[in-house]
Every structure is written in C-alpha cells, then in structure tokens.
C-alpha cells in the first residue's frame, strides 16, 4: 500500500461495530400449492428467494442502508418442504469486511397445524455488498460476535472467504494461461 493510500484510509473515521443480535431476523411463510414443483414439494427456488429476502433484510439492517447480493454459496437442501409447512428462515451477519458481509441462514420447517418442533431443512451462506445511492460500495460497521456460537461462525466465515478468494484467483490464473496458449473458450 502506498503512503498516500495509507494516509487517505487513516483519514476515514472508524465506524462503530454492531453486535450480531442487532440485525438478526426471522422470516416466516406458509407454503401453498403455488409454491410447489411437479413432485408436490416446494420449489428450491422458492426457498432460495426466502433465503435471499431474509439475508437481504439482515444485511440492510447491519449496514444501515442498501445492500446487494454478491454471491450465494453452500445452499444446502436437507429435507423436502411440503404444502402446509410453516417455513422459518433465520439469518444473521457472521462476518464483515470493509464493504461486504457474510450472512448465514438456517431454514426450518414445521407443520402449520401440529405442535412438533421445527426441523432444519436447509442452510446457506450469502455475501452482500453495501452500496450507496449511486450503487458504489460503501463501508459497513464491523460485526461484534456476542456468543461462543457467534465467534465460531465468524471464524468459519473467514475460512469460507479465504476459499472464495483462492477459487477466484485460481480461475483467473487458468483463464490467463489458456489465453496465453491461444486456447479460445
């Protein structure tokens, strides 16, 4: 980093951190026939939209303004969701960078007319970028993990970030090598 860039960054005031609980949220929705696929279970895309909605709400709350989905990874479907299930999508910020944040999401389902405990049916990790009115990246407050579980999620998020960046770097290097060899894609 240049001295000029370093000096410019030190001129930017620190943003106070926010605890994990400040933006944590749960979105609940009853699944209907219009949500189903040909097998009679709920479309994965319907669940993914609920996941993105809940994660977006959390990212906007944490960053104090608009945030856009930059990536979704590790979307896992554990059990089918059926018509009549009450789906709960629980989301929280796990990690923050300068302008981005990872949001972890758990998806639970329970029968709307039974008093049995909900079952985890899915999970996902999404990365959101905070943006200003012009769509340019803006800084986000650091997340302050509160519990041992929050601290574990923060550490795991750092590992996922390292893997995402390494994967992106490896793909770019491969493309550059292929282009240098004259191989067209």
C-alpha positions as a printed Julia matrix, in Angstrom:
185×3 Matrix{Float64}:
   0.0     0.0     0.0
   1.31    3.46   -0.81
   1.86    6.11    1.84
  -0.78    8.24    0.12
  -3.4     5.43    0.22
  -2.47    4.65    3.81
  -2.88    8.3     4.81
  -6.22    8.52    2.98
  -7.54    5.45    4.83
  -6.42    6.83    8.2
  -8.45    9.98    7.49
 -11.64    7.89    7.37
 -13.27    7.75   10.8
 -13.89    4.32   12.28
 -17.46    3.06   12.09
 -18.68    1.74   15.45
 -19.3    -2.01   15.45
 -22.71   -3.62   15.85
 -23.46   -6.77   17.83
 -24.66   -9.84   15.96
 -28.07   -9.6    17.62
 -28.7    -6.08   16.27
 -29.61   -7.32   12.8
 -30.59  -10.96   13.37
 -34.03  -11.73   11.95
 -36.54  -14.48   11.21
 -38.87  -14.54    8.2
 -41.8   -17.0     8.35
 -44.02  -18.1     5.49
 -46.7   -20.79    4.96
 -46.07  -22.83    1.82
 -49.03  -23.19   -0.56
 -49.8   -25.11   -3.77
 -48.47  -22.22   -5.85
 -45.01  -22.87   -4.33
 -44.76  -26.5    -5.47
 -42.95  -28.34   -8.24
 -44.15  -31.39  -10.22
 -43.25  -33.69   -7.31
 -45.59  -31.83   -4.95
 -42.79  -30.41   -2.84
 -41.79  -26.76   -2.6
 -39.5   -25.49   -5.37
 -35.91  -25.0    -4.27
 -36.1   -21.58   -5.94
 -38.95  -20.54   -3.64
 -36.81  -21.44   -0.63
 -33.82  -19.63   -2.17
 -35.89  -16.47   -2.61
 -36.95  -16.58    1.05
 -33.28  -17.1     2.0
 -32.23  -14.1    -0.12
 -35.06  -11.95    1.3
 -34.13  -12.71    4.93
 -30.39  -12.3     4.28
 -31.02   -9.02    2.46
 -33.02   -7.68    5.4
 -30.2    -8.6     7.77
 -27.52   -7.06    5.51
 -29.52   -3.84    5.15
 -30.1    -3.61    8.9
 -26.47   -4.26    9.72
 -25.05   -1.88    7.11
 -27.65    0.82    7.75
 -28.77    1.05    4.13
 -28.98   -0.77    0.82
 -27.01   -3.97    0.32
 -27.0    -6.23   -2.73
 -26.41   -9.96   -3.07
 -22.86  -10.54   -4.31
 -22.83  -14.34   -4.04
 -24.63  -17.3    -2.58
 -22.73  -20.41   -1.71
 -23.22  -23.63    0.11
 -27.01  -23.63   -0.35
 -27.92  -27.0     1.1
 -31.35  -28.63    0.99
 -31.58  -31.22    3.78
 -35.26  -32.24    3.68
 -38.17  -31.56    1.33
 -40.63  -28.82    2.24
 -44.32  -29.58    1.65
 -47.54  -27.65    1.14
 -48.81  -26.51    4.51
 -45.38  -26.29    6.08
 -44.61  -23.15    8.04
 -41.09  -22.21    6.98
 -38.88  -20.09    9.22
 -35.79  -18.5     7.68
 -33.34  -17.34   10.36
 -30.48  -15.08    9.3
 -27.6   -13.2    10.9
 -24.39  -11.46    9.9
 -21.48  -13.83   10.53
 -18.57  -11.71    9.3
 -17.86   -8.27    7.87
 -15.15   -6.89    5.66
 -14.69   -3.29    4.57
 -17.77   -3.14    2.29
 -19.08   -6.7     2.36
 -20.6    -9.07    4.87
 -21.38  -12.76    5.05
 -24.89  -13.66    6.16
 -25.6   -17.16    7.45
 -29.11  -18.55    7.01
 -30.88  -21.56    8.51
 -34.18  -22.78    7.09
 -36.6   -24.62    9.4
 -40.0   -26.13    8.62
 -42.88  -27.31   10.76
 -46.4   -28.45   10.01
 -48.72  -25.47   10.4
 -51.31  -27.48   12.37
 -49.02  -29.52   14.64
 -47.07  -28.62   17.75
 -43.94  -30.6    16.84
 -40.59  -28.85   16.88
 -39.35  -27.41   13.59
 -36.89  -29.43   11.52
 -33.88  -27.87    9.8
 -34.49  -28.27    6.05
 -31.71  -26.11    4.63
 -28.89  -23.65    5.11
 -26.92  -21.14    3.05
 -24.21  -18.53    3.17
 -24.57  -15.32    1.19
 -22.21  -12.42    0.67
 -23.73   -8.95    0.44
 -22.08   -5.71   -0.6
 -23.29   -2.47    0.93
 -23.92    0.2    -1.71
 -24.64    3.92   -1.74
 -27.3     5.74   -3.8
 -25.06    5.51   -6.89
 -24.54    1.77   -6.49
 -20.93    2.23   -5.35
 -19.57    0.15   -2.46
 -19.74    1.76    0.97
 -18.2     0.8     4.3
 -20.03   -1.4     6.77
 -19.76   -1.49   10.54
 -17.73   -4.37   11.94
 -19.84   -7.18   13.37
 -19.26   -7.85   17.06
 -19.81  -11.54   17.84
 -21.55  -11.9    21.2
 -21.7   -15.61   21.99
 -19.3   -18.52   21.53
 -21.53  -19.67   18.65
 -21.23  -16.2    17.04
 -17.44  -16.34   17.44
 -17.32  -19.79   15.81
 -19.48  -18.55   12.92
 -17.17  -15.55   12.49
 -14.09  -17.8    12.29
 -15.79  -20.22    9.87
 -16.84  -17.27    7.69
 -13.21  -16.15    7.47
 -12.29  -19.63    6.2
 -15.06  -19.52    3.58
 -13.87  -16.07    2.47
 -10.3   -17.33    2.06
 -11.6   -20.24   -0.05
 -13.79  -17.96   -2.21
 -10.85  -15.64   -2.92
  -8.47  -18.55   -3.64
 -11.0   -20.14   -6.02
 -11.5   -16.84   -7.85
  -7.73  -16.34   -8.12
  -7.17  -19.91   -9.44
  -9.88  -19.5   -12.08
  -8.42  -16.18  -13.28
  -4.94  -17.72  -13.5
  -6.3   -20.64  -15.53
  -8.06  -18.29  -17.94
  -4.89  -16.21  -18.35
  -2.8   -19.35  -19.07
  -5.32  -20.6   -21.62
  -5.41  -17.19  -23.31
  -1.59  -17.08  -23.4
  -1.6   -20.52  -25.05
  -4.07  -19.24  -27.66
  -6.88  -21.55  -26.47
 -10.26  -19.96  -27.1
 -13.19  -20.72  -24.85
